[in-house]
Short mmCIF file of N, CA, C and O in Angstrom, two decimals:
data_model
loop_
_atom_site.label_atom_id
_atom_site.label_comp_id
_atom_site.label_asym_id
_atom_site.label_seq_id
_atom_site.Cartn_x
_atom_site.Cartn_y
_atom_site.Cartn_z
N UNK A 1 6.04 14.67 -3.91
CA UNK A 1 4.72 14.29 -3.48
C UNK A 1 4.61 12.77 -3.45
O UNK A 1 5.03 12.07 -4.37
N UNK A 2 3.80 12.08 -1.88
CA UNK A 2 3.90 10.61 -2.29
C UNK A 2 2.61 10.17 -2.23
O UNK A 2 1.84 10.73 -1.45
N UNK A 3 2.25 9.33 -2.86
CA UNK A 3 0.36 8.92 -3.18
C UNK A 3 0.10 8.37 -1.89
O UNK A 3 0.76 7.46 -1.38
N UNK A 4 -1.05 9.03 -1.31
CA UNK A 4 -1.73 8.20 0.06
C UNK A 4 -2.33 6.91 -0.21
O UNK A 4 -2.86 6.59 -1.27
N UNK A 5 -2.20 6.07 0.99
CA UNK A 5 -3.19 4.78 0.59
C UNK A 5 -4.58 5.07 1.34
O UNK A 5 -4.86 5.08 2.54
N UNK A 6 -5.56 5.36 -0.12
CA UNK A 6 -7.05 5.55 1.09
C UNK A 6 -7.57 4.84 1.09
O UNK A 6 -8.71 5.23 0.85
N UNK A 7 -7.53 3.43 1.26
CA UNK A 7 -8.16 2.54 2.33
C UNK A 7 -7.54 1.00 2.25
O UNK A 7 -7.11 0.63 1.15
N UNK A 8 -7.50 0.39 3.02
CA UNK A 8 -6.71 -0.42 3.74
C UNK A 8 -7.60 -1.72 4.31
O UNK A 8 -7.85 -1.68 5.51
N UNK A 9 -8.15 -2.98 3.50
CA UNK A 9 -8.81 -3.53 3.82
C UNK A 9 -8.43 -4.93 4.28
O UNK A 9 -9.12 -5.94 4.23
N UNK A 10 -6.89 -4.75 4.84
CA UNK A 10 -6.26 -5.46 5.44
C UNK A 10 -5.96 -5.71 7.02
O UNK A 10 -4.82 -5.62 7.48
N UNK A 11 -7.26 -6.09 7.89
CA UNK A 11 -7.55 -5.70 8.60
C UNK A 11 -6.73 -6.48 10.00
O UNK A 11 -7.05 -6.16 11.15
N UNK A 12 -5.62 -7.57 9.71
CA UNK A 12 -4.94 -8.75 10.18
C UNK A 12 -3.37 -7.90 10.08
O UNK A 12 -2.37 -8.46 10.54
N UNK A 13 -3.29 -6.74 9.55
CA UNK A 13 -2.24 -6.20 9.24
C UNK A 13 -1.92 -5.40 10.52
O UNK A 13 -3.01 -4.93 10.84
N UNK A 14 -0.89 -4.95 11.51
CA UNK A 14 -0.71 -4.28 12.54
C UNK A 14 -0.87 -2.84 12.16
O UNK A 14 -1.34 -2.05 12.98
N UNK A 15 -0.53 -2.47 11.04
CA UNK A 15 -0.20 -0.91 10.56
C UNK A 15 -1.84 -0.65 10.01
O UNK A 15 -2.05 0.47 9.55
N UNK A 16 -2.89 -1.52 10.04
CA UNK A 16 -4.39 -1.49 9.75
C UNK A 16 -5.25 -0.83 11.49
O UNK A 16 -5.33 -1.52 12.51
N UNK A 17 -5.69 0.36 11.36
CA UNK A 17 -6.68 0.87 11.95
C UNK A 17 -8.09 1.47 11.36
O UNK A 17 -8.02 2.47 10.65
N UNK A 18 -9.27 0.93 11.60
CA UNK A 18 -10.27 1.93 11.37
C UNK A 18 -10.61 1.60 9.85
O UNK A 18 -11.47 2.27 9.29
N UNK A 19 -9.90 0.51 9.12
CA UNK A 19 -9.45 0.26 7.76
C UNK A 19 -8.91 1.20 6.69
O UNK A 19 -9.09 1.36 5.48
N UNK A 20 -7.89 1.95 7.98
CA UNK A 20 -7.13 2.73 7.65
C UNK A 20 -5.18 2.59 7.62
O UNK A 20 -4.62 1.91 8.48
N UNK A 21 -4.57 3.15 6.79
CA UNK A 21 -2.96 2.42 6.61
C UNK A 21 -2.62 3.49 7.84
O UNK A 21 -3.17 4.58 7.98
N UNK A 22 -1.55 2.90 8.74
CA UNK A 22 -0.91 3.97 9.46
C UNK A 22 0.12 3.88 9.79
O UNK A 22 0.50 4.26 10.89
N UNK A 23 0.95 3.29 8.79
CA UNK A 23 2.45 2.96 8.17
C UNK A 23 2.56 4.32 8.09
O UNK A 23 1.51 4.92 7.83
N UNK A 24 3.92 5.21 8.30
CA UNK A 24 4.50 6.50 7.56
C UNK A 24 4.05 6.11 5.76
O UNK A 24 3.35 6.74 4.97
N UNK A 25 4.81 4.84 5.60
CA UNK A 25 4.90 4.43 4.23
C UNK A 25 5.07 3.01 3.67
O UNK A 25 5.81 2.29 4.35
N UNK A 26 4.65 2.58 2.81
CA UNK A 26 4.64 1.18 2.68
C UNK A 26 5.27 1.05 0.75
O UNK A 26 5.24 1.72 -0.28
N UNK A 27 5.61 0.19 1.07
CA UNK A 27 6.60 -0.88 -0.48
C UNK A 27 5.53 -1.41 -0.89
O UNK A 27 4.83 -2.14 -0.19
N UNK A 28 5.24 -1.02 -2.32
CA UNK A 28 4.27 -1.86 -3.21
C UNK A 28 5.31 -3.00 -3.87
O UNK A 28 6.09 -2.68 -4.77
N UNK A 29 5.25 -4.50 -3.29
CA UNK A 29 5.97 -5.22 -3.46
C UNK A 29 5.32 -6.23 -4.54
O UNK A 29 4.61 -5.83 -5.47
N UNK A 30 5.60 -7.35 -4.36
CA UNK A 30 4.94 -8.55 -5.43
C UNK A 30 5.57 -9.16 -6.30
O UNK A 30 6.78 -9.01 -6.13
N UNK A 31 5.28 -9.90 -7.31
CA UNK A 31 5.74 -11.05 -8.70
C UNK A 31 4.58 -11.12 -9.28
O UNK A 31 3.43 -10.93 -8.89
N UNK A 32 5.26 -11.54 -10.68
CA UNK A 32 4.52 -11.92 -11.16
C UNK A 32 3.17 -11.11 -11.62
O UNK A 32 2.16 -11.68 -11.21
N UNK A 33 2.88 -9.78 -12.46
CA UNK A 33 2.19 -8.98 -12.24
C UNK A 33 0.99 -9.56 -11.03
O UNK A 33 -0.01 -10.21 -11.35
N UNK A 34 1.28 -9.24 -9.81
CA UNK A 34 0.86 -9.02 -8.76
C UNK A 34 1.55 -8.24 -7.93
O UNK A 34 2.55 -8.46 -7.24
N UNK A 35 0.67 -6.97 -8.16
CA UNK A 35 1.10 -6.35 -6.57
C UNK A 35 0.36 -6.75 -5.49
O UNK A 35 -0.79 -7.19 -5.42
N UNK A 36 1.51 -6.45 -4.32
CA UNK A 36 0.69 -6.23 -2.82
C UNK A 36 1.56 -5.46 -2.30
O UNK A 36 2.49 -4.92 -2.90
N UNK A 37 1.23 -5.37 -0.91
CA UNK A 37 1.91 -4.48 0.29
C UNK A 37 2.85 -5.12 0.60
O UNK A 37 2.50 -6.28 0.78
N UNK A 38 4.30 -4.89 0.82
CA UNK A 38 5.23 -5.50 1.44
C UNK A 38 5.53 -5.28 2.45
O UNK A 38 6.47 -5.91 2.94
N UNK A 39 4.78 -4.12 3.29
CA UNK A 39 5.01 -3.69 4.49
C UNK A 39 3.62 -4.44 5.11
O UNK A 39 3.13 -3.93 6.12
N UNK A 40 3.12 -5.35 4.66
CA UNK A 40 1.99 -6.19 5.56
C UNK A 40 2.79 -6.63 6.64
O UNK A 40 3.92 -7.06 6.42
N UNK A 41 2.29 -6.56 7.93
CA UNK A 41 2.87 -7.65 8.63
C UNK A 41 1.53 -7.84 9.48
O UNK A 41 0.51 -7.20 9.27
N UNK A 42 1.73 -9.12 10.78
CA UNK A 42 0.83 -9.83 11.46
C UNK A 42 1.75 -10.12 12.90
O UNK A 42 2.57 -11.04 12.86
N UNK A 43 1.55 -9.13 14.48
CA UNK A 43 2.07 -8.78 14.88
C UNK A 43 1.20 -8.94 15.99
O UNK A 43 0.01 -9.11 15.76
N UNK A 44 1.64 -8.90 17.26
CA UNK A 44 0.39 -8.92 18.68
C UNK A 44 0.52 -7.17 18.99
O UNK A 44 0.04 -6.68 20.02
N UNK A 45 1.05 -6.54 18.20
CA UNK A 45 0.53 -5.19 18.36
C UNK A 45 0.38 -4.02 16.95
O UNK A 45 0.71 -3.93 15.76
N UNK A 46 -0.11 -3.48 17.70
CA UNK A 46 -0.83 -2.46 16.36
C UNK A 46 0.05 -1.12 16.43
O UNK A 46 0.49 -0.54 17.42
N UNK A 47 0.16 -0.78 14.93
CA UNK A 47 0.60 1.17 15.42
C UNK A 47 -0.86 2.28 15.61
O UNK A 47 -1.88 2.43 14.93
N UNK A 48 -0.35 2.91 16.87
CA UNK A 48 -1.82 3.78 16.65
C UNK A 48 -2.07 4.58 15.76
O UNK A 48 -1.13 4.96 15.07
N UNK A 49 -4.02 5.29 15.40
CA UNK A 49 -4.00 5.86 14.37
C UNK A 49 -3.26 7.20 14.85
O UNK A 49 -3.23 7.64 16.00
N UNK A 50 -2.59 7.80 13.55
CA UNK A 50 -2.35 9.14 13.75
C UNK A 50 -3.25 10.50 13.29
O UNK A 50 -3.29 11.54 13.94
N UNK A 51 -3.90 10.28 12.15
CA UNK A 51 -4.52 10.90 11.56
C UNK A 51 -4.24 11.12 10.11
O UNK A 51 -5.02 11.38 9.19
N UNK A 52 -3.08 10.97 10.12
CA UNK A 52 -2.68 10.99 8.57
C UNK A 52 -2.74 9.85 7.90
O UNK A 52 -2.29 8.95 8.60
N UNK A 53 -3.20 9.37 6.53
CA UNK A 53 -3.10 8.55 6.03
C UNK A 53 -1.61 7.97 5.60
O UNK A 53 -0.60 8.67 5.50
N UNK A 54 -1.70 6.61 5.38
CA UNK A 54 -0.41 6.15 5.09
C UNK A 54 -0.12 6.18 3.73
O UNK A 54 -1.05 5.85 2.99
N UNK A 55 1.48 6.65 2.96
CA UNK A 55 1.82 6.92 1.89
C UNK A 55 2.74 5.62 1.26
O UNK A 55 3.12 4.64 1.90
N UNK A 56 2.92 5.86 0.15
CA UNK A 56 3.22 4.92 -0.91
C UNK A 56 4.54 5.10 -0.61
O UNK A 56 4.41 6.32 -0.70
N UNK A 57 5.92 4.94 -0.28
CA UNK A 57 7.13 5.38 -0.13
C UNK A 57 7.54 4.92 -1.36
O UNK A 57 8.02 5.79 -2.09
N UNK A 58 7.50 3.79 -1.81
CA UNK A 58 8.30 2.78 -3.14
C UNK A 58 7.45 2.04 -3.68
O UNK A 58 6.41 1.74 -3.09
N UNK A 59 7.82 1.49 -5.21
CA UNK A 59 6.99 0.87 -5.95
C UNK A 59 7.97 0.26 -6.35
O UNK A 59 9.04 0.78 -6.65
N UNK A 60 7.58 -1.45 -6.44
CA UNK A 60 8.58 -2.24 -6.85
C UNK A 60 7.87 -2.58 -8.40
O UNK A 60 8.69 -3.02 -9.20
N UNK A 61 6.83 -2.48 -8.77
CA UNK A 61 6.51 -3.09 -9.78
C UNK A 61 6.73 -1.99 -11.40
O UNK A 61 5.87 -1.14 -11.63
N UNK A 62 7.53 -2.11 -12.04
CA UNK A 62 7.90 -1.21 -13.22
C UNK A 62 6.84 -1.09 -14.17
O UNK A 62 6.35 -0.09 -14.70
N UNK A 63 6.56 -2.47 -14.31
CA UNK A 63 4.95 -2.50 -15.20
C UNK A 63 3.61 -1.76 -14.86
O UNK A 63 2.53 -1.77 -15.44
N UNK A 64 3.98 -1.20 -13.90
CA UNK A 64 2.50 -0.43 -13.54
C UNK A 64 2.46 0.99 -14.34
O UNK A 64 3.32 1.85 -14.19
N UNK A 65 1.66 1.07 -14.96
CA UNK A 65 1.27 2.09 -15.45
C UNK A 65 1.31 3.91 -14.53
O UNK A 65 1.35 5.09 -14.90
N UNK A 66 1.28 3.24 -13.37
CA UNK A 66 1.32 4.69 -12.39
C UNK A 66 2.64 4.58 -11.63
O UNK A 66 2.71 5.35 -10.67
N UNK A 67 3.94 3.63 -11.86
CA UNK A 67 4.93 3.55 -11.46
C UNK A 67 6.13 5.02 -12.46
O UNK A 67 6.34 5.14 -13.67
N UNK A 68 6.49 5.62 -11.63
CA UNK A 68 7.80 6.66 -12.35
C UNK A 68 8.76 6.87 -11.36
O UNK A 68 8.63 7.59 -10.37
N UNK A 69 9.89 6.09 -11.71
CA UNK A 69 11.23 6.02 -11.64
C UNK A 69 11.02 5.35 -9.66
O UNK A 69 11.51 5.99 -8.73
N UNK A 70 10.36 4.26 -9.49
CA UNK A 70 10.07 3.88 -8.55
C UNK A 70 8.79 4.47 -7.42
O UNK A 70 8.33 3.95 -6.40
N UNK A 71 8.54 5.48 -7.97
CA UNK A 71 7.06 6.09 -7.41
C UNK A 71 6.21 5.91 -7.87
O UNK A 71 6.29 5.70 -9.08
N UNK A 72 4.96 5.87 -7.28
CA UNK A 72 3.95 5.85 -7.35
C UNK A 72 2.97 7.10 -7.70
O UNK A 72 2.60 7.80 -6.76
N UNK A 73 2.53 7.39 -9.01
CA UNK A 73 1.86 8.61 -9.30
C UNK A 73 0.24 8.50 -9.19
O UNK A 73 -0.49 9.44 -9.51
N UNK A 74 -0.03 7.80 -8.91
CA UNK A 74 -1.76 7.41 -9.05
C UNK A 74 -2.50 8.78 -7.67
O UNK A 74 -1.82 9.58 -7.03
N UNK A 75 -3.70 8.63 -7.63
CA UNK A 75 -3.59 9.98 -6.98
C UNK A 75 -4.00 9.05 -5.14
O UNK A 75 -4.15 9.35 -3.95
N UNK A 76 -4.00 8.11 -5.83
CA UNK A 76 -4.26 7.67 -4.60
C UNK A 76 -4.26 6.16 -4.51
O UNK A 76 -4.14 5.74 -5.66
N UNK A 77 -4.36 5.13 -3.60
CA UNK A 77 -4.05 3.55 -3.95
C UNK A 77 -4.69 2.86 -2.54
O UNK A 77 -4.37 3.14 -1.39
N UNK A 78 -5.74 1.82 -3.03
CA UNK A 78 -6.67 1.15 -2.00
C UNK A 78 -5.94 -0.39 -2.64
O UNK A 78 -5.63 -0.94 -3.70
N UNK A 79 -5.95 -0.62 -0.80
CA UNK A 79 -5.29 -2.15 -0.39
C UNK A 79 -6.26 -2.78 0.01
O UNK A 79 -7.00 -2.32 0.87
N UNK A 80 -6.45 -4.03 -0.56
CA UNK A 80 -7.65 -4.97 -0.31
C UNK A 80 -7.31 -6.04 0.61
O UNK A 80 -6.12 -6.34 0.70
N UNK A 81 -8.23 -6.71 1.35
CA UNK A 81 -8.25 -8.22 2.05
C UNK A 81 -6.94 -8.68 2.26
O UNK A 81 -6.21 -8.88 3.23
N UNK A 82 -6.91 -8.77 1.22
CA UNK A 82 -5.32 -10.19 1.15
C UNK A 82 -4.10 -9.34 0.42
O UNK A 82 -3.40 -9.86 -0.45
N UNK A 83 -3.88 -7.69 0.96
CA UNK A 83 -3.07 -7.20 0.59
C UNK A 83 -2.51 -6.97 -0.60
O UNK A 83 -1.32 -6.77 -0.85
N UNK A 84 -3.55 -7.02 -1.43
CA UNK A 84 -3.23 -6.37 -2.77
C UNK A 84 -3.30 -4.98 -2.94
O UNK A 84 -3.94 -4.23 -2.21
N UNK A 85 -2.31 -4.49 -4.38
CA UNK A 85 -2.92 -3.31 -4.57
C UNK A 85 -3.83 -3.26 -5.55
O UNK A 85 -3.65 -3.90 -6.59
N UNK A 86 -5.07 -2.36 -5.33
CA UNK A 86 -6.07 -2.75 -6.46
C UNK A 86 -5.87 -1.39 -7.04
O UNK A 86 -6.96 -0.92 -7.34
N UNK A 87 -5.08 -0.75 -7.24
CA UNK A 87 -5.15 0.41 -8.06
C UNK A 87 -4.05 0.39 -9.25
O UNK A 87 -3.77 1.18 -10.14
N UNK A 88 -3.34 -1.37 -8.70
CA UNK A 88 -2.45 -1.50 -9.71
C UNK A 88 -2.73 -1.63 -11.01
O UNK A 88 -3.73 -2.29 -11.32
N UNK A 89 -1.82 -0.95 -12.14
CA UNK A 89 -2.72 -1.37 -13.57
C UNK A 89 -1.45 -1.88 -14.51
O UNK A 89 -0.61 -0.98 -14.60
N UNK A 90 -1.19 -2.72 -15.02
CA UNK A 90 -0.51 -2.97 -16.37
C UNK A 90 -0.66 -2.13 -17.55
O UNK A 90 -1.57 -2.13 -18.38
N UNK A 91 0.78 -1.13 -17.46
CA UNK A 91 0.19 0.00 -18.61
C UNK A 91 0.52 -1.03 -20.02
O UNK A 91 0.25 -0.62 -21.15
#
């Protein structure tokens, strides 16, 4: 099972529709306890929506409390503005 991202307030992001993710899947990347999206990008084109929300594929950050064995267990994970994850937590 991989955690959906429900909502996406990265709106400069190509894989951003509707302020919705529509990546198959995106890398919770970052330093420095900071996560963000590593699959952000800024592109002259967009992917269309599909209907499905976009999923967590990988988690780079070990310190997260909802990170197991590189996944993401949270039941779900909202990306803000400037591509953070805000569901990240320091267990």
């Amino acid at each position: 099972m991989t955690t959906a991202v429900r909502s996406c307030a990265t709106t400069s992001c190509s894989f951003n529709g509707d302020h919705a993710c529509n990546a198959l899947a995106i890398t919770i990347a970052g330093a420095e306890s900071q996560a963000s999206c590593g699959t952000f990008v800024q592109l002259d084109a967009r992917r269309p929506v599909t209907g499905d929300a976009g999923r967590v594929g990988a988690c780079h950050r070990l310190e997260c409390s909802y990170n197991s064995d590189l996944m993401c267990t949270a039941e779900g994970i909202e990306v803000t503005d400037t591509a953070t994850c805000a569901t990240y937590t320091v267990a």
